Tab-separated table of C-alpha atoms in Angstrom:
chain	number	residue	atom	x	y	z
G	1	UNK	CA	19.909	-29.250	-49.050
G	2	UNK	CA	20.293	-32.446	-46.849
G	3	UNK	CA	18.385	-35.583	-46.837
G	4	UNK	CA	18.378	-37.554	-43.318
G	5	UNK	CA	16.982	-40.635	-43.087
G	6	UNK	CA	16.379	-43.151	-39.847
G	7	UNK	CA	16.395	-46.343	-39.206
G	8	UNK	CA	14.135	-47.804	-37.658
G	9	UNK	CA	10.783	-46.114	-39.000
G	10	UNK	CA	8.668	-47.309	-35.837
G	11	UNK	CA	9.362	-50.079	-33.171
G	12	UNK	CA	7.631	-51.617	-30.192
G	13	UNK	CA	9.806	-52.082	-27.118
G	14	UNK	CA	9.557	-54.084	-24.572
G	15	UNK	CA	10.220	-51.679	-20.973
G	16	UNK	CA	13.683	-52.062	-19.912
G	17	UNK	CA	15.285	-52.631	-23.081
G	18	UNK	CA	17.162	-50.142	-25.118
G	19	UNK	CA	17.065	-49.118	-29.197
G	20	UNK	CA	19.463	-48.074	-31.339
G	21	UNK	CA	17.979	-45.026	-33.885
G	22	UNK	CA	20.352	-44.467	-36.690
G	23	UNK	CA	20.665	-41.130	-38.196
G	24	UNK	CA	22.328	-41.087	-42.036
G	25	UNK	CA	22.727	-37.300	-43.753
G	26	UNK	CA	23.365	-37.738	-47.476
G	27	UNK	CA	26.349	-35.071	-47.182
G	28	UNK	CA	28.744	-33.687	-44.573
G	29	UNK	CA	27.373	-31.738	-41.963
G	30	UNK	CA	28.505	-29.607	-39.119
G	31	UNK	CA	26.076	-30.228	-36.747
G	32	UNK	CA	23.541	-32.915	-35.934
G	33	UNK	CA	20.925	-32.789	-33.185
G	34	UNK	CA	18.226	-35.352	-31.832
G	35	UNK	CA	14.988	-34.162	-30.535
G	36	UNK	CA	12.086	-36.085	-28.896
G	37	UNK	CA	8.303	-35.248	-30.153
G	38	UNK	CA	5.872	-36.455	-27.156
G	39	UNK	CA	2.463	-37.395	-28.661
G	40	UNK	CA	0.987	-34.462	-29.280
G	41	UNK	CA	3.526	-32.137	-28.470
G	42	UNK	CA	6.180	-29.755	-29.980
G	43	UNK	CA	9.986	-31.342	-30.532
G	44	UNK	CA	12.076	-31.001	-27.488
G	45	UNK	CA	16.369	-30.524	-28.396
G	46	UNK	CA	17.516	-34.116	-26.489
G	47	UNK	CA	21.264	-33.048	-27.513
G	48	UNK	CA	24.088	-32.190	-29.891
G	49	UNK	CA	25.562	-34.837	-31.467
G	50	UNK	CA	29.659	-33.304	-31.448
G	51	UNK	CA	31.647	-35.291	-33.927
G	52	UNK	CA	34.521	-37.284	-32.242
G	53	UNK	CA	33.604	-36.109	-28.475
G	54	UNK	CA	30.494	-36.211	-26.234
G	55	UNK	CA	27.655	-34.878	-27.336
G	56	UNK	CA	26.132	-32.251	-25.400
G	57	UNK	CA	22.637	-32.865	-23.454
G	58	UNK	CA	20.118	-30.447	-22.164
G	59	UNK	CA	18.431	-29.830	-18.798
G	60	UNK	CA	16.584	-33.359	-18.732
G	61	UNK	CA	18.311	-35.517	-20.498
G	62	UNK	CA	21.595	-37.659	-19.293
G	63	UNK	CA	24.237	-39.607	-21.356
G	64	UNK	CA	23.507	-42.542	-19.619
G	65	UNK	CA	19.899	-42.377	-20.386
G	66	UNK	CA	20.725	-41.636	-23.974
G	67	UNK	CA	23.926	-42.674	-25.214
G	68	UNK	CA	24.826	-40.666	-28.541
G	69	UNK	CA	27.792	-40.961	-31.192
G	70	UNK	CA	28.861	-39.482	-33.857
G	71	UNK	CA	31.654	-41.008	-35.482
G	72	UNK	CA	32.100	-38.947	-38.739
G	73	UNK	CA	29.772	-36.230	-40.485
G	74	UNK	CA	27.266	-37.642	-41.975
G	75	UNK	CA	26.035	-40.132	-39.412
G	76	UNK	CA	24.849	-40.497	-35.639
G	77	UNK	CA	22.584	-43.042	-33.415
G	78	UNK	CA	20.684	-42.083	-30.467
G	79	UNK	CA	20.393	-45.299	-28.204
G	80	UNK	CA	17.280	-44.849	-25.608
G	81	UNK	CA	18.123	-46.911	-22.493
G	82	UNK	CA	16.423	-49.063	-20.444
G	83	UNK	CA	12.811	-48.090	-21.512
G	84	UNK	CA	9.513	-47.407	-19.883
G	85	UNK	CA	6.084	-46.317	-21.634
G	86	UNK	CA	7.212	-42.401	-20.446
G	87	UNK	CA	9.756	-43.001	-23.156
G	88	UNK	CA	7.175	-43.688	-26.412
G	89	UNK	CA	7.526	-41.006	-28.354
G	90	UNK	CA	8.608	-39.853	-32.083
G	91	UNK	CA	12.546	-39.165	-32.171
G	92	UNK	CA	13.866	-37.013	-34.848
G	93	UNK	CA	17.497	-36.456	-36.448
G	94	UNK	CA	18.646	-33.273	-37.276
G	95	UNK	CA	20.783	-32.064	-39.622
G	96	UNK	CA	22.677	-28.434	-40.313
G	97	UNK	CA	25.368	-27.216	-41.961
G	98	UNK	CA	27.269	-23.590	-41.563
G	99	UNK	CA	25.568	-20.738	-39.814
G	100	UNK	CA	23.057	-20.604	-37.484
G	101	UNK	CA	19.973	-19.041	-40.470
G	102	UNK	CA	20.804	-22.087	-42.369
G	103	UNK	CA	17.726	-24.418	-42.794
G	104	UNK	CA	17.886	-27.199	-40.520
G	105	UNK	CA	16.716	-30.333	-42.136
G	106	UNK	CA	14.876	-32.810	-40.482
G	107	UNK	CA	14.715	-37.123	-40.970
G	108	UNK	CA	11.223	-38.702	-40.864
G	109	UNK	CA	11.749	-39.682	-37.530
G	110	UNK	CA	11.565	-43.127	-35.291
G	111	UNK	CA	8.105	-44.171	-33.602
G	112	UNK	CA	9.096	-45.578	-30.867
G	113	UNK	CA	6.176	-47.559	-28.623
G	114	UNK	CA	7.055	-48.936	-25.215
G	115	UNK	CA	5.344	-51.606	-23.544
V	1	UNK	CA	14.597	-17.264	-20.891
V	2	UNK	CA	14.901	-16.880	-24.732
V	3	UNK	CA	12.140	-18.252	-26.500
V	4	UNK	CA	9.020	-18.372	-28.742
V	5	UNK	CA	5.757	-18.234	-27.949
V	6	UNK	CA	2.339	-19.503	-29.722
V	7	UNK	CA	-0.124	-18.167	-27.711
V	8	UNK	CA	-3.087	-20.181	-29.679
V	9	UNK	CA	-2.810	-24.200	-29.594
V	10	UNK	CA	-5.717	-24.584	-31.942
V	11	UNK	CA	-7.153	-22.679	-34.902
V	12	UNK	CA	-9.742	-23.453	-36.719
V	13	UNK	CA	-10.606	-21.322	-40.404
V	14	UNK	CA	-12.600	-22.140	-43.125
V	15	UNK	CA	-11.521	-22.924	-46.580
V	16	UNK	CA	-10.505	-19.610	-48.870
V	17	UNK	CA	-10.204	-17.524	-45.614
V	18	UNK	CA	-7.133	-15.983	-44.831
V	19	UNK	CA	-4.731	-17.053	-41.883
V	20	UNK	CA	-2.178	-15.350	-38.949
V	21	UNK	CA	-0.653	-18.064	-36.397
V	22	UNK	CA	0.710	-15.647	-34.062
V	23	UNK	CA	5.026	-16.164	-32.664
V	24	UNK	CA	6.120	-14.060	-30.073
V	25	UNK	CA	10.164	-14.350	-29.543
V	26	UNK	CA	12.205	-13.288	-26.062
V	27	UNK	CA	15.660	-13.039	-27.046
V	28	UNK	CA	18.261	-9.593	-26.013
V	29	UNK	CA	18.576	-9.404	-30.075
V	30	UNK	CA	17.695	-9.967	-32.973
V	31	UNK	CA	17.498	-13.902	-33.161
V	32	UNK	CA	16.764	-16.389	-36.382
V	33	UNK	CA	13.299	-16.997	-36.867
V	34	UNK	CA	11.630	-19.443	-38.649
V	35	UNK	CA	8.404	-21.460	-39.749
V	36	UNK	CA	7.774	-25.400	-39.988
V	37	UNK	CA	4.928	-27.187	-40.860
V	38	UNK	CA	4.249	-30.799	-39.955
V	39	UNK	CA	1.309	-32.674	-41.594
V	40	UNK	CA	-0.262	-35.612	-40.066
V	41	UNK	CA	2.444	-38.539	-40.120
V	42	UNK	CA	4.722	-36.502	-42.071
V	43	UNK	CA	8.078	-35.325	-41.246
V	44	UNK	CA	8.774	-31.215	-40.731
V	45	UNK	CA	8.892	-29.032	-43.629
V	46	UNK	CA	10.316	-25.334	-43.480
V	47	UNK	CA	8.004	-22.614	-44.487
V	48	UNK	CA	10.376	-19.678	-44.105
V	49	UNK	CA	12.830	-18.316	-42.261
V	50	UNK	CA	14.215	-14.458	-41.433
V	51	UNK	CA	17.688	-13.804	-40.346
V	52	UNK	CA	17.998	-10.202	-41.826
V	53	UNK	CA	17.105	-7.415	-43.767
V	54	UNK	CA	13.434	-7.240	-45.439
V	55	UNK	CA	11.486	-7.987	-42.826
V	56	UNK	CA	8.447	-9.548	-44.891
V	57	UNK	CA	9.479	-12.933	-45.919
V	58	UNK	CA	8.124	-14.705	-48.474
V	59	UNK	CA	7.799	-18.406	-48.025
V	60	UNK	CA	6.660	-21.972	-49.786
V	61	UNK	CA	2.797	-22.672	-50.293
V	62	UNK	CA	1.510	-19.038	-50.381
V	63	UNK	CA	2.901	-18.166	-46.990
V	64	UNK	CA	4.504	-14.925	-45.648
V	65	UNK	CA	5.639	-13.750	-42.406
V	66	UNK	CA	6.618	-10.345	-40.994
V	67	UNK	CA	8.881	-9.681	-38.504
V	68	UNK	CA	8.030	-6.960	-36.017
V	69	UNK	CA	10.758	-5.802	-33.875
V	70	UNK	CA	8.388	-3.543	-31.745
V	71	UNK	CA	6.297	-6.514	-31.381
V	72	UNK	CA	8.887	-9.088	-30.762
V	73	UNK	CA	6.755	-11.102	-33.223
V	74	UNK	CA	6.855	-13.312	-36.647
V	75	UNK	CA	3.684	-13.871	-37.386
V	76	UNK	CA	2.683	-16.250	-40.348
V	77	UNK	CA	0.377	-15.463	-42.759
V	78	UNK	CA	-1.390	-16.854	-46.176
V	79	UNK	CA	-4.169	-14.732	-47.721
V	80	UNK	CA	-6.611	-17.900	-48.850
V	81	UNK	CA	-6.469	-21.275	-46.718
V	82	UNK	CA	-6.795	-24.525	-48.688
V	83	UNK	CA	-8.174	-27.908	-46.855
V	84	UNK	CA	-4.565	-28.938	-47.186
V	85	UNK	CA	-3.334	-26.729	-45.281
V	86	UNK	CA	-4.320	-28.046	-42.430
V	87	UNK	CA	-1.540	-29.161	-40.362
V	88	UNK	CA	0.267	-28.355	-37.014
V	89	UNK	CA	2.675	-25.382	-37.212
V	90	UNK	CA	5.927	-25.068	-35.486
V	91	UNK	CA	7.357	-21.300	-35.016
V	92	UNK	CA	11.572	-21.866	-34.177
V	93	UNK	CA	14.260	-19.854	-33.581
V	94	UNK	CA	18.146	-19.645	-32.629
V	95	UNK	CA	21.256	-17.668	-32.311
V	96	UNK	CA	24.353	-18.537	-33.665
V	97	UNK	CA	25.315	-22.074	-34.039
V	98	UNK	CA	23.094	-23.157	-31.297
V	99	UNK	CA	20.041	-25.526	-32.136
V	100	UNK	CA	16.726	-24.650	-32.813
V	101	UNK	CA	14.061	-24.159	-30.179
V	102	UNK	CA	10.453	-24.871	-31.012
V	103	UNK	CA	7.410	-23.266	-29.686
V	104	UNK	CA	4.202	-25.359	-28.755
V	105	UNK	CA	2.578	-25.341	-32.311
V	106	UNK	CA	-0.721	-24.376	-33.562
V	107	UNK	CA	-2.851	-26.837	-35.003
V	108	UNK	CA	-5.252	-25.655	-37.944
V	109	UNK	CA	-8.363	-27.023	-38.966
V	110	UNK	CA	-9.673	-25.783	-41.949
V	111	UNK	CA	-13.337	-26.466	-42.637
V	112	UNK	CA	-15.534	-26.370	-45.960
């Protein structure tokens, strides 16, 4: 199994600033992934976080909105850009390794507040 | 598009009654299927998951799930509900090496 944790727990942002989320897995792993939980709402995949190249964003969500790195295996940080209150929600690391039926393992997330 | 489905965004049962949160998948074959559970201000915990062979599953905290390929469901299932299961409950899949999807969740209430 894999253990994820974030940093920071929960912040409150002023709008137009950005935040750095860090994402540490406690061993190698082939494939990290950040989602976004809305209040209320399911977890929506923001991207893959690809090891030594750009990650890779879905319909909705642009690099320059959310800058993403990964410099080795075990760690990541999603950076949300130049805020606004549309942008408070909980934002979760993801962790995998191997095959697609693997568990994925979740952190505790990042709830993030925008003023 | 490929995806899951939970068609009911609230449940509500009452204590030592049993439980189905319905998942309905749309994928050309066979994808993997799995169960989370998120309690209030807690991170996501997996249930179970089915990638092959028997298709009743056997999960954590009394839970099972069967998947139906006539159905194109994986329905989760517990025969008695404790008050602590109450919780919202995330049905997932993917293919591959490709991330997981989420559906909506079902929220369950479970009342004395």
């Amino acid at each position: 199994s894999a253990v994820i944790s974030q940093k920071p727990s929960r912040d409150i942002c002023q709008r137009g600033t950005s935040l750095t989320i860090q994402c540490q897995v406690d061993s190698q792993v082939t494939m990290m992934f950040w989602y976004r939980q809305q209040p209320g709402q399911s977890l929506t995949l923001i991207a893959t976080a690809n090891q030594g190249s750009e990650a890779t964003y879905e319909s909705g969500f642009v690099i320059d909105k959310f800058p993403i790195s990964r410099p080795n295996l075990t760690f990541s940080t999603l950076t949300v850009s130049n805020m606004s209150p549309e942008d408070s929600s909980i934002y979760l690391c993801s962790a995998r390794g191997g095959q697609g039926h693997n568990e994925q393992f979740f952190g505790p997330g990042t709830r993030l507040t925008v003023l | 598009a490929q995806s899951v489905t939970q068609p009911d965004i609230h449940i509500t049962v009452s204590e030592g009654a049993s439980l189905e949160l319905r998942c309905n998948y749309s994928y050309g074959a066979t994808p993997y299927l799995f169960w989370y559970v998120q309690s209030p201000g807690q991170g996501l915990q997996l249930l179970l998951k089915y990638f092959s062979g028997d298709t009743l599953v056997q999960g954590i905290k009394g839970f099972e799930a069967e998947f139906k390929r006539s159905q194109s469901s994986f329905n989760l299932r517990k025969p008695s509900v404790h008050w602590s299961d109450a919780a919202e409950y995330f049905c997932a899949w993917n293919s591959g090496n490709t991330p997981l999807v989420f559906g909506k969740g079902t929220r369950l209430s479970v009342i004395a």
